[in-house]
CSV table of C-alpha atoms in Angstrom, one decimal:
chain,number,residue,atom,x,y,z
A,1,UNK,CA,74.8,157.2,25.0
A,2,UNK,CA,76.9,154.2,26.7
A,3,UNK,CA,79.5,156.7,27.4
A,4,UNK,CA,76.7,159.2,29.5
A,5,UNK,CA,75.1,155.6,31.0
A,6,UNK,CA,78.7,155.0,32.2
A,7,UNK,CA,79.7,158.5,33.2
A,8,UNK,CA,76.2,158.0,35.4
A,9,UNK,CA,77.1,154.9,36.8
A,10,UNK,CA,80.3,155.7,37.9
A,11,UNK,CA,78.8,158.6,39.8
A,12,UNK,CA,76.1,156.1,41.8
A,13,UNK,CA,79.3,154.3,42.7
A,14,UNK,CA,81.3,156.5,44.0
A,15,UNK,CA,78.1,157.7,45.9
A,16,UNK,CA,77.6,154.7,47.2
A,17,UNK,CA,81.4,154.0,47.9
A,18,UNK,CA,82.6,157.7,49.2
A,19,UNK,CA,84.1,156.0,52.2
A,20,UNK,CA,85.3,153.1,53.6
A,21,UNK,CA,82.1,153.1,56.3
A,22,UNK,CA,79.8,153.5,53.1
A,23,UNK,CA,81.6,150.8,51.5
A,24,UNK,CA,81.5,148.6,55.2
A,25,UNK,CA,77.6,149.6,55.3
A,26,UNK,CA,76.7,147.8,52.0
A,27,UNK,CA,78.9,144.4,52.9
A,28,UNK,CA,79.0,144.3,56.9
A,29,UNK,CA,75.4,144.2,57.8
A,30,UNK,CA,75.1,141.3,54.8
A,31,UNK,CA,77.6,138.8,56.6
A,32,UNK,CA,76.6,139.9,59.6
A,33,UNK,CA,72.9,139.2,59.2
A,34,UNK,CA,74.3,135.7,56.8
A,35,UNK,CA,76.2,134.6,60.4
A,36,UNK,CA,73.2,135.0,62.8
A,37,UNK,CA,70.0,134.2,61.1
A,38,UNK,CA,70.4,131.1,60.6
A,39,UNK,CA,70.6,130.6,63.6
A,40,UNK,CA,68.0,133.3,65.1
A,41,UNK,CA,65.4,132.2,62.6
A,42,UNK,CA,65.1,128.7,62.8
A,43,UNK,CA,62.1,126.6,62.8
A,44,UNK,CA,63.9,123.8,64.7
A,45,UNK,CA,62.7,123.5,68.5
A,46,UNK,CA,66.1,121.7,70.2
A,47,UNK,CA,64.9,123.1,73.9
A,48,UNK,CA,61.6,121.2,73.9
A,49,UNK,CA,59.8,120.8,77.9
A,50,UNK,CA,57.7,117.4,77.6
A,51,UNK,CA,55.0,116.0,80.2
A,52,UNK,CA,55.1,112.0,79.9
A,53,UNK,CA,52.2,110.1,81.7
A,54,UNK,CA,53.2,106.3,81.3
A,55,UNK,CA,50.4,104.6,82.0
A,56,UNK,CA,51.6,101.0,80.6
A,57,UNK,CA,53.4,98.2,82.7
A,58,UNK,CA,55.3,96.6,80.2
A,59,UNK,CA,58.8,96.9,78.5
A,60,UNK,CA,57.8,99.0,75.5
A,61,UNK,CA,56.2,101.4,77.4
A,62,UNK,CA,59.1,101.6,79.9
A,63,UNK,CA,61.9,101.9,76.9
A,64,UNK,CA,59.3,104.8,74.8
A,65,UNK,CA,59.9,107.3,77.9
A,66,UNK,CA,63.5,106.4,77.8
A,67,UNK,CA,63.8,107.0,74.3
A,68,UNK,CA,61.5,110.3,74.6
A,69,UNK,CA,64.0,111.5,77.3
A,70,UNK,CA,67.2,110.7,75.3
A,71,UNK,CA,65.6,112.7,72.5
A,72,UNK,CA,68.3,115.5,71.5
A,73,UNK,CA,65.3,117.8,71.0
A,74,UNK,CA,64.1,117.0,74.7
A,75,UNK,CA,65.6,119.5,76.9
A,76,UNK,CA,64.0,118.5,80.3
A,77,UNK,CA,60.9,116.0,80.6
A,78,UNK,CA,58.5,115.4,83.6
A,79,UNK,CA,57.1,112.7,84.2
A,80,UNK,CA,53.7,112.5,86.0
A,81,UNK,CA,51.2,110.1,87.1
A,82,UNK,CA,47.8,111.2,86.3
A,83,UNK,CA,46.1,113.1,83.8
A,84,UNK,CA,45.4,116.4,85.6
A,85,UNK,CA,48.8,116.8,86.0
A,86,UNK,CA,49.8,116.3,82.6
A,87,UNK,CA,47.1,118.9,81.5
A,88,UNK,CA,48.5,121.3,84.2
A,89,UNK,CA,51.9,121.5,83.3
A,90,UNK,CA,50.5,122.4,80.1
A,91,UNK,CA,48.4,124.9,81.0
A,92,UNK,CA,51.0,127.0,83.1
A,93,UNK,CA,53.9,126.4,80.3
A,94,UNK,CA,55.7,124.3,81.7
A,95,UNK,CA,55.7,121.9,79.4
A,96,UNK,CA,55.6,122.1,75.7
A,97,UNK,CA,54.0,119.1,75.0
A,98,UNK,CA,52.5,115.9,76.8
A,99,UNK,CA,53.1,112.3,76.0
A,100,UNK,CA,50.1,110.0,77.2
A,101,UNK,CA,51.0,106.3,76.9
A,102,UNK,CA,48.0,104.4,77.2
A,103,UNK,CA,47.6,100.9,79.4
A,104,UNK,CA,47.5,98.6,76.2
A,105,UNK,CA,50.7,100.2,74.5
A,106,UNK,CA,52.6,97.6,74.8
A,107,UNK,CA,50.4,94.4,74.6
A,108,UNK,CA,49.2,96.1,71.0
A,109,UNK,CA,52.3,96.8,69.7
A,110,UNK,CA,54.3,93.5,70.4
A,111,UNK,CA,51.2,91.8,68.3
A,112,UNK,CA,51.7,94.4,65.3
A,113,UNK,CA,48.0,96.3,66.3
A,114,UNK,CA,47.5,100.1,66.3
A,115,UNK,CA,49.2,100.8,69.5
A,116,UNK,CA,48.0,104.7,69.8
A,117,UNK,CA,50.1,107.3,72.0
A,118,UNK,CA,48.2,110.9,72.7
A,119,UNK,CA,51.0,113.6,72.3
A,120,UNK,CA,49.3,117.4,73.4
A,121,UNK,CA,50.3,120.5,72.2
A,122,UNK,CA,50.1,123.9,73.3
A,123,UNK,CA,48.2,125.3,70.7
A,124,UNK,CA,49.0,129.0,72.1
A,125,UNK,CA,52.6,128.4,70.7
A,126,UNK,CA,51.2,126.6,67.5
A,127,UNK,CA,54.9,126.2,65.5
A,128,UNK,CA,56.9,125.2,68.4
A,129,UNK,CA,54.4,123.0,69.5
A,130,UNK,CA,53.5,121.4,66.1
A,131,UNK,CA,57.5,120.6,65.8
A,132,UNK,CA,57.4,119.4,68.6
A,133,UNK,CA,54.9,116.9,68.4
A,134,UNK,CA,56.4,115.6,65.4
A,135,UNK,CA,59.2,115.2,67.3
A,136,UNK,CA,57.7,112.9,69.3
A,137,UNK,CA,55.5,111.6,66.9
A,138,UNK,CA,58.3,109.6,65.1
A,139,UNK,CA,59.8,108.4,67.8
A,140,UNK,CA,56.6,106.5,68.9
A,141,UNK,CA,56.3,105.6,65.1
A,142,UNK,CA,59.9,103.9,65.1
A,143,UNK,CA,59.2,102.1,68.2
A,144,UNK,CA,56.2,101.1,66.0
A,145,UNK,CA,58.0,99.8,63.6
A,146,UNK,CA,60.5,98.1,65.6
A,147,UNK,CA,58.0,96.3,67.0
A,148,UNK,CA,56.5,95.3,63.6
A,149,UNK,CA,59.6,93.9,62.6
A,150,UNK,CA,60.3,91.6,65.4
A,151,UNK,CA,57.1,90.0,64.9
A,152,UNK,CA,58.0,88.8,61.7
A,153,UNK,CA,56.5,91.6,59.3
A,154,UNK,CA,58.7,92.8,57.6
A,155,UNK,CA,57.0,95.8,55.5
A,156,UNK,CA,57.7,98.5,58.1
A,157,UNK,CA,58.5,102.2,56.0
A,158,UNK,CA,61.5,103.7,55.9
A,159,UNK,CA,61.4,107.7,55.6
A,160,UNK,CA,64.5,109.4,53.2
A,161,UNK,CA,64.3,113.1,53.2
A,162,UNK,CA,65.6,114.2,49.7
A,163,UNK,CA,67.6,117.0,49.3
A,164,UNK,CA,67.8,117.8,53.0
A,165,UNK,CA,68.5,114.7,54.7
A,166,UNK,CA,69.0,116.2,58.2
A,167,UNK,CA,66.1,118.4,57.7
A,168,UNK,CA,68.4,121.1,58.8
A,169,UNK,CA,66.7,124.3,58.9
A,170,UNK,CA,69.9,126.6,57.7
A,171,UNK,CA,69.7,124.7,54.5
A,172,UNK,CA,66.6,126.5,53.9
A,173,UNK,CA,67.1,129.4,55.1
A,174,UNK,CA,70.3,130.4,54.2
A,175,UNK,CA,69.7,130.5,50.3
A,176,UNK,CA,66.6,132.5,50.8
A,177,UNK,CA,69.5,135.0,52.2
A,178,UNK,CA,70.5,135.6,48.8
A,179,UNK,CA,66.9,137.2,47.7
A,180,UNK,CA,65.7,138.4,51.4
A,181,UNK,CA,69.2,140.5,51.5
A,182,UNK,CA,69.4,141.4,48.0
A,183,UNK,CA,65.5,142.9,48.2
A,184,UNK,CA,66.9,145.3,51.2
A,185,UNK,CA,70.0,146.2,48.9
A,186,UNK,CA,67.7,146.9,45.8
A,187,UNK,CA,65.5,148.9,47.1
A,188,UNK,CA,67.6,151.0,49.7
A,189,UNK,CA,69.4,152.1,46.4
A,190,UNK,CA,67.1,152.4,43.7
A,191,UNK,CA,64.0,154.0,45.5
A,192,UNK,CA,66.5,156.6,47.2
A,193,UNK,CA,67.8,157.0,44.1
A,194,UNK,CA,65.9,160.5,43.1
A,195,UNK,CA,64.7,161.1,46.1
A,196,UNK,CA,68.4,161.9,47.2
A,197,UNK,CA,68.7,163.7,44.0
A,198,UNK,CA,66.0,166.4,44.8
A,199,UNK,CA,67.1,166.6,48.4
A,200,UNK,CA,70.7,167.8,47.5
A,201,UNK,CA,69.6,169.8,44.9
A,202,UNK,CA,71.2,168.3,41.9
A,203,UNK,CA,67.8,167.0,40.5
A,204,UNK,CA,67.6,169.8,38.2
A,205,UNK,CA,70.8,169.7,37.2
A,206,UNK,CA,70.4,166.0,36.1
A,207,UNK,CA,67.1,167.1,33.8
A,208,UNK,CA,68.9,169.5,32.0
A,209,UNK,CA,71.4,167.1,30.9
A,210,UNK,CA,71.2,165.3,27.3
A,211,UNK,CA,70.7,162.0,29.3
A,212,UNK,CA,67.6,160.7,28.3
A,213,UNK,CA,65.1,159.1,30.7
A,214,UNK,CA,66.0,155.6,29.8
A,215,UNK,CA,69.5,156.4,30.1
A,216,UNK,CA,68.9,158.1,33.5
A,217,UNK,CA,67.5,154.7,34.4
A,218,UNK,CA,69.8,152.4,33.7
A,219,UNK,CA,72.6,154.8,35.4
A,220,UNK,CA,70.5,154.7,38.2
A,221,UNK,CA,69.7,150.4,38.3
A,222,UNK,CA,73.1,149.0,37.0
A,223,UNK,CA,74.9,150.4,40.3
A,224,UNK,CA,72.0,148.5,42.4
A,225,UNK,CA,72.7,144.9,40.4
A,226,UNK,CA,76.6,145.3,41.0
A,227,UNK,CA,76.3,145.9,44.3
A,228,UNK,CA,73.4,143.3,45.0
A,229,UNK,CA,75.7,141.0,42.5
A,230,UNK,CA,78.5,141.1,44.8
A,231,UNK,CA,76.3,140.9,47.6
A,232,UNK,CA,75.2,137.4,46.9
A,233,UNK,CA,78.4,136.1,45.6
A,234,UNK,CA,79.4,137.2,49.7
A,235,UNK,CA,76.5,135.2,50.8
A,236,UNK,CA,76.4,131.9,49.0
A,237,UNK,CA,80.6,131.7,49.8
A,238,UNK,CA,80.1,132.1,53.3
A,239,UNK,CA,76.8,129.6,52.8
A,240,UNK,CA,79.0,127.1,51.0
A,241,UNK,CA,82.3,127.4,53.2
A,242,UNK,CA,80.9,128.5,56.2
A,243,UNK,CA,77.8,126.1,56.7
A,244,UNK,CA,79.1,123.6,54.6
A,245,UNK,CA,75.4,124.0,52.6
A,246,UNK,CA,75.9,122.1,49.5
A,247,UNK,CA,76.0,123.6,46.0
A,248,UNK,CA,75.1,121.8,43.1
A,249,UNK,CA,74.1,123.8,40.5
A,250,UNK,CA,75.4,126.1,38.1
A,251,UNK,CA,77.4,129.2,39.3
A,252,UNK,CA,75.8,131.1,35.8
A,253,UNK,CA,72.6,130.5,36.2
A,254,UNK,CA,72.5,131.7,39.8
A,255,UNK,CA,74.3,134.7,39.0
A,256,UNK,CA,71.7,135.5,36.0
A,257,UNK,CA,68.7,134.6,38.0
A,258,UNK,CA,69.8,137.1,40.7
A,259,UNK,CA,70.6,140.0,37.8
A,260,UNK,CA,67.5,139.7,36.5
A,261,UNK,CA,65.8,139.7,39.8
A,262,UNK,CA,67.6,143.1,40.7
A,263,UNK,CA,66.5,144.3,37.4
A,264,UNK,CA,62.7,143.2,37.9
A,265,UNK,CA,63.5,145.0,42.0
A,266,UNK,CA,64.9,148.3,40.5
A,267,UNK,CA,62.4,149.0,38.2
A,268,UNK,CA,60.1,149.1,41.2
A,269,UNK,CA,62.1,151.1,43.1
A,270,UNK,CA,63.4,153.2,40.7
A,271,UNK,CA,59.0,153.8,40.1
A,272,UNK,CA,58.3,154.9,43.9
A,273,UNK,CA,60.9,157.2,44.1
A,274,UNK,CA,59.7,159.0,41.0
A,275,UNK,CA,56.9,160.2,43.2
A,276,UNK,CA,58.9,160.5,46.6
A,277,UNK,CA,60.2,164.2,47.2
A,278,UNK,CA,62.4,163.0,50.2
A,279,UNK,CA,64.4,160.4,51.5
A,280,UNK,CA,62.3,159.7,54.6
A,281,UNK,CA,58.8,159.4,51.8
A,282,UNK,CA,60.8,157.0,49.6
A,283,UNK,CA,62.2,154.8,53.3
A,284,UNK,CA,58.6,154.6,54.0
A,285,UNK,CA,57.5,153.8,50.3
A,286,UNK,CA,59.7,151.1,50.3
A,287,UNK,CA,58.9,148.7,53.5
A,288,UNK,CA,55.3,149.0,52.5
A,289,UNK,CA,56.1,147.4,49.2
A,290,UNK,CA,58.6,144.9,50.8
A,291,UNK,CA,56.5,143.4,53.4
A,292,UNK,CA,54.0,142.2,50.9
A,293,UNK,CA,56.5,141.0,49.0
A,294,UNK,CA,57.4,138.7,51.7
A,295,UNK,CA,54.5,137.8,52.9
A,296,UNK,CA,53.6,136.5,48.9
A,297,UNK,CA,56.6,134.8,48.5
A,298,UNK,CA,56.7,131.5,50.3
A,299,UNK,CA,59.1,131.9,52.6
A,300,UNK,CA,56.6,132.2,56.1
A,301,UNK,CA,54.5,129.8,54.3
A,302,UNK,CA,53.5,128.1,51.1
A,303,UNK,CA,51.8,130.3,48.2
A,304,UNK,CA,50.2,127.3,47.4
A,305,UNK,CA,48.2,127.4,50.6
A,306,UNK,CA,47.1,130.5,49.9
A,307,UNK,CA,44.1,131.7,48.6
A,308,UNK,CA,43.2,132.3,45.0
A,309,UNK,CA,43.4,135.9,44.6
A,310,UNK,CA,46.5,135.6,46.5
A,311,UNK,CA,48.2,133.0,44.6
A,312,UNK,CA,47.9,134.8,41.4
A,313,UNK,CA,49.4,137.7,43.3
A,314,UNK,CA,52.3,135.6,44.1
A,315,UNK,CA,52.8,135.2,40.6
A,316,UNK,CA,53.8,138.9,40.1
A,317,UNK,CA,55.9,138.7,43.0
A,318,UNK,CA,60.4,138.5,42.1
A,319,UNK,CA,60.6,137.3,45.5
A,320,UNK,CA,58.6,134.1,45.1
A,321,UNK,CA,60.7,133.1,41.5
A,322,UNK,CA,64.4,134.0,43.0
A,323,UNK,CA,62.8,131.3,46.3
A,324,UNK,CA,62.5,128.9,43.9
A,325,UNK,CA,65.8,129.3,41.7
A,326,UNK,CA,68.2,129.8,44.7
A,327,UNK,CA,67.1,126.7,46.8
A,328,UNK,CA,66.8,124.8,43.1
A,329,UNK,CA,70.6,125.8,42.2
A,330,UNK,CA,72.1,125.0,45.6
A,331,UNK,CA,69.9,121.7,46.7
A,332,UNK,CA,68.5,120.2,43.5
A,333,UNK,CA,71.3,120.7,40.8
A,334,UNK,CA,69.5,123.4,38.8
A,335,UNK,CA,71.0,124.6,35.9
A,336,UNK,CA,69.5,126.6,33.3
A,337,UNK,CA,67.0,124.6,31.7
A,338,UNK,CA,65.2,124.1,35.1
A,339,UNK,CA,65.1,127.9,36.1
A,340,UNK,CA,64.4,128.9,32.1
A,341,UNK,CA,60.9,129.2,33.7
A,342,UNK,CA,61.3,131.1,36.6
A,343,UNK,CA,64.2,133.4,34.6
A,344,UNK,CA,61.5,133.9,32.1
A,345,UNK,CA,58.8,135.2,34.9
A,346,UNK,CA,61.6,137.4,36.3
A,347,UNK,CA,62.5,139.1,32.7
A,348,UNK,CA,58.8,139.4,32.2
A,349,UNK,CA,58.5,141.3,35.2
A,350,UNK,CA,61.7,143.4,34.8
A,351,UNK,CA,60.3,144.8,31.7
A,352,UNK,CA,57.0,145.8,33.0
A,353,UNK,CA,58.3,147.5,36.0
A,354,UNK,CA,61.0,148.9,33.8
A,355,UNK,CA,58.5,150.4,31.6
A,356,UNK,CA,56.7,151.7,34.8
A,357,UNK,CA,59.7,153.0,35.8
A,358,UNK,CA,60.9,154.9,33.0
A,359,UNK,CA,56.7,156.3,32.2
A,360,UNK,CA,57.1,157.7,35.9
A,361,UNK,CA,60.4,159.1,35.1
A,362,UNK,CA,59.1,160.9,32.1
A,363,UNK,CA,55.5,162.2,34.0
A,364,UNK,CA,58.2,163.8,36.6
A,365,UNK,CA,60.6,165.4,34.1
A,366,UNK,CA,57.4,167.0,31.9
């Protein structure tokens, strides 16, 4: 039996390795993709166009529009001297953002008061302009606080960001590589997997063998985890000696949290190409299972927001788990007592898809 699994695997190897470009097609599109979307898919707005209406004649309103135009994230600021204006800018896109600094800004904030400042957003660019106005936000809030403390009160906050504390989006972004990536990789091998068999012919061939379905199987997944192995062992060096993205967790437990998620990937598509007849069916099979997997997994935003119904579909989703364990292993020190959990949910669904996988296997040979 291991000897027939092996024989197997060897063959999806070579298949997948014939050629140096087959081999380059597997590994150059991965640190490819690893060196530009950080960059490309970033959440941090460093080109922001702000409208500033200062509409207060004393120092602290004179030294907030300083401080807004000195703002790394402020690319190019206007400032305007009426309301209509401000609104204007808006309206055509010129500006991001407005800044309205009332006539009392000053006066309240020297005597520790609510000093208020109205930032506008352009809600038809709702990210940007939300970041934006955070942006801005904290400025004004540290000028708050400055303020506080130099009248004596000493109880201003201080903000720490733990984990992250830049905020730098490629810290986020580049360990969800690992499970964005591997999903492509997964998927483009297992669910092609029979397809390409019956295509060439050799599906047949492969029936009337003594393999066994379950043997079939795992000839067909284990070339899929090597590969996706490798894969992310490519993406998390570059993260760590490329970005400079610290990792402090255990090089094991990632390693087994990303077999197992392969395992809980292949089984799924390893089960749609059971029923695809070509290539081009199982291509199309596969992005409609992968966008929903995306969409579920927290990455464009939080499962928890979600609703109900949804969040228990998150649950059965690989993607969401190997989130979780990749950004725990490389920010938060995971090892594997903290990701038992989520290795636990990815085993449990491995062997269901597994099972699905190998029940469709069996429906197609009979």
């Amino acid at each position: 039996m291991i000897r027939r699994i092996i024989a197997l695997v060897v063959k999806e190897l070579q298949e997948q390795l014939r050629t140096p470009r087959s081999a380059a097609m597997l590994f150059v599109p991965v640190i490819i993709q690893t060196l530009i979307l950080p960059f490309a898919a970033t959440m941090d707005v460093t080109h922001c166009k702000a409208a500033i209406l200062n509409e207060d004649a004393g120092s602290l309103g004179s030294e907030l529009v300083q401080r807004l135009r000195a703002a790394p994230c402020m690319s190019e600021t206007f400032i305007v001297y009426g309301r209509e204006e401000l609104m204007a800018l808006i309206e055509s896109r010129s500006a991001l953002i407005g800044v309205h600094i009332p006539s009392d800004f000053s006066r309240r904030a020297q005597r520790g008061e609510a000093a208020d400042v109205q930032v506008i957003s352009d809600g038809r660019r709702a990210n940007s302009s939300q970041i934006a106005a955070g942006y801005a936000a904290s400025i004004v809030s540290s000028m708050g606080a400055e303020a506080v403390e130099g009248s004596g009160d000493k109880t201003a906050p201080v903000t720490r960001h733990l984990y992250n504390p830049a905020l730098d989006y490629k810290w986020f972004i580049l360990p969800c590589l690992i499970g964005m990536l591997g999903m492509l990789t997964s998927f483009n091998i297992t669910a092609m997997a029979l397809a390409r068999e019956r295509e060439e012919g050799t599906y047949e061939q492969l029936c009337v063998t003594p393999m066994s379905p379950f043997e079939i199987l795992l000839g067909k997944i284990i070339p899929a985890l090597v590969i996706v192995t490798a894969q992310a062992a490519v993406i998390a060096a570059i993260s760590r000696w490329g970005y400079g993205l610290p990792f402090t967790g255990s090089l094991p437990a990632l390693f087994s949290g990303v077999m197992l998620y392969c395992l809980a990937l292949g089984g799924v598509g390893f089960a749609l190409s059971s029923f695809c007849s070509t290539q081009q069916q199982a291509f199309v099979a596969m992005f409609c299972v992968i966008l929903p997997f995306i969409l579920l997994s927290g990455f464009l935003a939080p499962a928890e927001n979600m609703p109900a119904v949804l969040q228990t579909a998150a649950r059965a989703d690989p993607l969401y788990y190997m989130f979780i364990i990749v950004r725990g292993i490389f920010l938060k020190s995971f090892g594997f007592a903290e990701i038992a959990p989520h290795l636990a949910a990815l085993a449990a669904i491995a062997l269901l898809s597994l099972a699905a996988a190998y029940t469709a296997l069996r429906l197609r040979r009979s």
